[in-house]
Short mmCIF file of C-alpha atoms in Angstrom, two decimals:
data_model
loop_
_atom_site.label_atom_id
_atom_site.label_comp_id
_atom_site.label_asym_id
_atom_site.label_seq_id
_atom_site.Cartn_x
_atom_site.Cartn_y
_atom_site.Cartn_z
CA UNK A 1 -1.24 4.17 -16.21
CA UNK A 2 -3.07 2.13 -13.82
CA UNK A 3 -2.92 -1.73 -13.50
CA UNK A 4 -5.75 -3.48 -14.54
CA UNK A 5 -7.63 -6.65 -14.12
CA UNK A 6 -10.12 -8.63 -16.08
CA UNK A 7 -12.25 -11.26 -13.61
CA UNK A 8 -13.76 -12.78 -17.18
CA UNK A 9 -10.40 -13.28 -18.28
CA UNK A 10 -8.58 -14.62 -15.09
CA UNK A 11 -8.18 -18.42 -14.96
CA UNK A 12 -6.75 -18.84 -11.80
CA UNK A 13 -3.30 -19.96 -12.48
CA UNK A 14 -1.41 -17.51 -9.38
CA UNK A 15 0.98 -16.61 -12.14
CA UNK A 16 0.60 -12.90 -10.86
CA UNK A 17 0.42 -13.99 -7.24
CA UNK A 18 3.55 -15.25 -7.61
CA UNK A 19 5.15 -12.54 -9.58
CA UNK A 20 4.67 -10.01 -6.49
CA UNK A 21 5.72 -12.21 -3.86
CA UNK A 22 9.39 -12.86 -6.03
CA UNK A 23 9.12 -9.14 -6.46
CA UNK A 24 8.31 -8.05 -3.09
CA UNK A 25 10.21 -10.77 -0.84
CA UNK A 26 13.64 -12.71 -0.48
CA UNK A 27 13.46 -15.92 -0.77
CA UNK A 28 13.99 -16.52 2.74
CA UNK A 29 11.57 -14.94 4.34
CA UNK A 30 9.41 -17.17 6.07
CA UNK A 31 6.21 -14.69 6.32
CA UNK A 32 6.57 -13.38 2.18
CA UNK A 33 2.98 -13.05 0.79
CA UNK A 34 1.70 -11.39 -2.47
CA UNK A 35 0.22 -7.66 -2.61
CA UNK A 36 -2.19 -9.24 -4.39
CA UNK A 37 -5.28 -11.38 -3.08
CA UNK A 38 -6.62 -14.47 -4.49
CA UNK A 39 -10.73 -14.86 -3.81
CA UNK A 40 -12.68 -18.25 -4.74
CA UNK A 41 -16.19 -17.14 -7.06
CA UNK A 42 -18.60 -19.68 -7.50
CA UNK A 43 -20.08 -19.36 -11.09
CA UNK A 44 -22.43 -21.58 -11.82
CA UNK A 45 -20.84 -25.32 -11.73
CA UNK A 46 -17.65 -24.38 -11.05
CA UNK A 47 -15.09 -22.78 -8.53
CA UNK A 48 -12.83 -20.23 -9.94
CA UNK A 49 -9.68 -18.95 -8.00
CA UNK A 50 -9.66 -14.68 -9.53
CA UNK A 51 -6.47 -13.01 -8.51
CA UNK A 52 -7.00 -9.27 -7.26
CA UNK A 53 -5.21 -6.61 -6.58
CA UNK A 54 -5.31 -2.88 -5.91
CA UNK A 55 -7.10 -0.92 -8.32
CA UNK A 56 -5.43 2.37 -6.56
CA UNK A 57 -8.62 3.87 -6.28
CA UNK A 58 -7.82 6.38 -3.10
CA UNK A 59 -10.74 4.67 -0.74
CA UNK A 60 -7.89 4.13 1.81
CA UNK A 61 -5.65 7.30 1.37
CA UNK A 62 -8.70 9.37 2.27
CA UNK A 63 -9.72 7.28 5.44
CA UNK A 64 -6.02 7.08 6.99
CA UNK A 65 -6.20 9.37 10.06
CA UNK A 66 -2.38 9.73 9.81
CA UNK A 67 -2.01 11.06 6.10
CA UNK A 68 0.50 8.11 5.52
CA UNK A 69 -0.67 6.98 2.20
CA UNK A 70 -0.55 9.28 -0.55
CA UNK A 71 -1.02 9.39 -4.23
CA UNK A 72 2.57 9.19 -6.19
CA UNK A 73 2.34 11.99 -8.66
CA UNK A 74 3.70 10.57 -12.04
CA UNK A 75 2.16 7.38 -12.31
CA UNK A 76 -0.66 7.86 -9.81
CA UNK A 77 -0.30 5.10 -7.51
CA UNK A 78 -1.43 4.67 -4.48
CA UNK A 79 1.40 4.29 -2.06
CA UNK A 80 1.97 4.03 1.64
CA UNK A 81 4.86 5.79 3.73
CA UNK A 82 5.65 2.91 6.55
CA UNK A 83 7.04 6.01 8.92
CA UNK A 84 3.62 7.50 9.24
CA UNK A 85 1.33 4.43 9.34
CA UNK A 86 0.14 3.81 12.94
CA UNK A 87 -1.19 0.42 12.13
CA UNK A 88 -4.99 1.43 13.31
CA UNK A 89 -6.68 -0.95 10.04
CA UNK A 90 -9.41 2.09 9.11
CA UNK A 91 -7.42 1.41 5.28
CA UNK A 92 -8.30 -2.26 5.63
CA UNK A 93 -11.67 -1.33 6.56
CA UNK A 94 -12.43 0.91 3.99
CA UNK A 95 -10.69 -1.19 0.87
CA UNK A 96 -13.26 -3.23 -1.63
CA UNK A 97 -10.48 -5.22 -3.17
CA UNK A 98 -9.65 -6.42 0.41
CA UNK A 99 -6.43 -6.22 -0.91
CA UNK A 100 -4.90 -4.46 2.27
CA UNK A 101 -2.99 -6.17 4.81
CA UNK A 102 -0.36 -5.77 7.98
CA UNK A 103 3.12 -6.36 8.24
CA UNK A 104 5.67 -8.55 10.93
CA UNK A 105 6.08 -4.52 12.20
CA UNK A 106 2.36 -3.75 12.06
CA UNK A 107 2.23 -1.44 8.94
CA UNK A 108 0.06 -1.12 6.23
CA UNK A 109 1.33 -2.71 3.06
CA UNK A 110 -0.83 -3.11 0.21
CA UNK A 111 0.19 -3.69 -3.85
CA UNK A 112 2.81 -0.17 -4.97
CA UNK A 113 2.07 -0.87 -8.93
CA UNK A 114 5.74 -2.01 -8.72
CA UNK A 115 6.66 1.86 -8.38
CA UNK A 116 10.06 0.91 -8.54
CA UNK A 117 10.20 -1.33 -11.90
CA UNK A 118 8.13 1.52 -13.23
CA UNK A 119 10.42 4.15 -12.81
CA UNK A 120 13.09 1.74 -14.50
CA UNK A 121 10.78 1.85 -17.68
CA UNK A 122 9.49 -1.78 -16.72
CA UNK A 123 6.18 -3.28 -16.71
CA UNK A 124 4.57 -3.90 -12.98
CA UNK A 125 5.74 -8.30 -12.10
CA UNK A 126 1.88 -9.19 -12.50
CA UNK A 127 1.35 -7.34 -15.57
CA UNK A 128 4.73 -8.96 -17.10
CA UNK A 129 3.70 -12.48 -16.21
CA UNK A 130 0.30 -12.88 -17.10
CA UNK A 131 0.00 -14.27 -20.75
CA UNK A 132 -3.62 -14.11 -21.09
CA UNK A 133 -4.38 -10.70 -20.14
CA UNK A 134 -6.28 -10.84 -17.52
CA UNK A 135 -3.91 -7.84 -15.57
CA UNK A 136 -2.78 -5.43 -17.92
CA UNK A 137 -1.77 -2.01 -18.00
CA UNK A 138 -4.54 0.96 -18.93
#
């Protein structure tokens, strides 16, 4: 089951941006961002802040010239192996989400699907969080 989000639905409130950075970081670290990425759309009359996030749909894992991301086998994910990743950006390049960013240590990092929660039976932090739907599970 992928994660899944709904621009229509969205209404900007970060709840999910926040989610993977409490998820993802310590509270101490100065440099802690979200896996997810938050774009501004202009519709019409107004500004609306849409909260992205990988879609896990392999763009990257087939451009990475050292083979370090892969696709997790049970839940399909799209995950990166920091050991391998030689920091060169071709993933970043290649991503339509622009959801892919660099480390303090120069390595890939990029939204896991909360692999971990997930293999504790739990929901993904942005899926849990968001009470109108707009990220859900499919």
């Amino acid at each position: 089951m992928k994660i899944r989000f709904d621009k229509e639905k969205c209404v900007g409130c970060y709840a999910c941006y926040t989610a993977c950075i409490a998820e993802h970081h310590s509270h101490e670290e100065e440099d802690a961002h979200s896996r997810r990425a938050i774009r501004t759309v202009t519709e019409e009359a107004f500004q609306k802040n849409i909260c992205e996030g990988c879609v896990h749909c392999g763009l990257c894992m087939e451009a990475c010239p050292s083979k370090a991301i892969y696709r997790e086998e049970t839940y399909g994910l799209i995950l990166a192996d920091q050991e391998k990743c030689t920091g060169c950006g071709v993933c970043q390049e290649v991503c339509p989400n622009k959801v892919i960013h660099f480390n303090k240590d120069g390595k890939m990092e990029k939204c896991d699907g909360c692999i971990e929660r997930r293999r504790e039976g739990r929901e993904p932090a942005c899926v849990r969080v968001c009470c109108i739907g707009a990220v859900s599970m499919e």
